[in-house]
Amino acid sequence: MKIGCVREIKPQEFRVGMTPGAATEAVANGHEVLIEAGAGMGSGFADADYVDAGAQILPDAAAVFAEADMIVKVKEPQAVERAMLRPGQILFTYLHLAPDPEQTKDLIKSGATCIAYETVTDRNGGLPLLAPMSEVAGKLAPQVGAYTLQKANGGRGVLMGGVPGVAPAKVVVIGGGVVGTHAARVAAGMGADVTVLDRSLPRLRQLDDMFGKTFRTAYSSRATTAELVSQADMVIGAVLIPGAAAPKLVTRDMLKTMKPGAVIVDVAIDQGGCCETSHATTHQDPIYEVDGVMHYCVANMPGAVARTSTLALGNATLPFMLALANKGWKQACYEDPHLLAGLNVHAGHITCPPVGEALGMPFITAHEALSV
């Protein structure tokens, strides 16, 4: 198979879909690897590194799309990239289709087979290709939130850990999954007063057993959420429903009760955000204000630490990429129901029910797509 990787063109996105190490593995498995010139520069990989791995360097994205049987990326394809997809071509990347009808329509129109990292599952019910970036985004959230809290950036001017005689910042983390757990650990490590909200009592017990008094936990009822949000200096949105749009757990009315200069870091923005006033921003212009509350809603947070993120993502995606290349998408998905769960669009059909339901568009199941 010809496996192609292009330079990411989303604003301030420095990650790359394939590392030279992944290229080496693909070539060793008998495949051709086609890399757009300069694709790895943002993550610290020179074209020469890919050449040494046995890959070919092509001059631009159009050349890669034209030759490759499978395109491996990081972020969802932008409009100019979607126009280059063709029937039968495999696209393997993050898609986040639930809040994005335009992308979904373009992928349907392309006829390509689109497998989304974020809905691939594992035997434990986890999301193995989303987890590495969730870990990165979770660890980044208190860091960027602390920066936003500084007075010069529009925040309250509160130090995360306080000082002797002055209380630390109050941080509320909504969601106790991978993002929330890592965010809570880092925020607590910075000395903040942290509470994690979740609706799963088993998960809350697990967090309590694992972390003890490092941070508090609370059941995420509407009343409790409203109370804690009103007291918070920082709210970190870490909610995920696989494949579906994020629920709006922080309402506009709740926002009006927050302290002037408080901060919301909405990590769930990839799936539409869990705050009613959230909209996607970029690393170039990350912060905006609504009702006196500062919002940080960058949709590709891990891109800020591109090298770490690229290496972590590459470790996770490599076995799946090789399975798709070695067996073809249909056989690979037939043999692995967890990879099949990643199939979001195929041959003009939405194949992920949560996406179809979120967008109000017709869909078939991934199992049905195996016979299309």
PDB file of C-alpha atoms in Angstrom, residues 39 109 168 236 261:
ATOM      1  CA  ALA A  39       5.564  17.827   6.936  1.00  0.00           C
ATOM      2  CA  LYS A 109     -19.343  13.411  -1.107  1.00  0.00           C
ATOM      3  CA  PRO A 168      -5.000  29.063  46.378  1.00  0.00           C
ATOM      4  CA  ILE A 236     -11.881  22.912  33.114  1.00  0.00           C
ATOM      5  CA  GLY A 261     -11.995  37.338  35.536  1.00  0.00           C
TER       6      GLY A 261
END
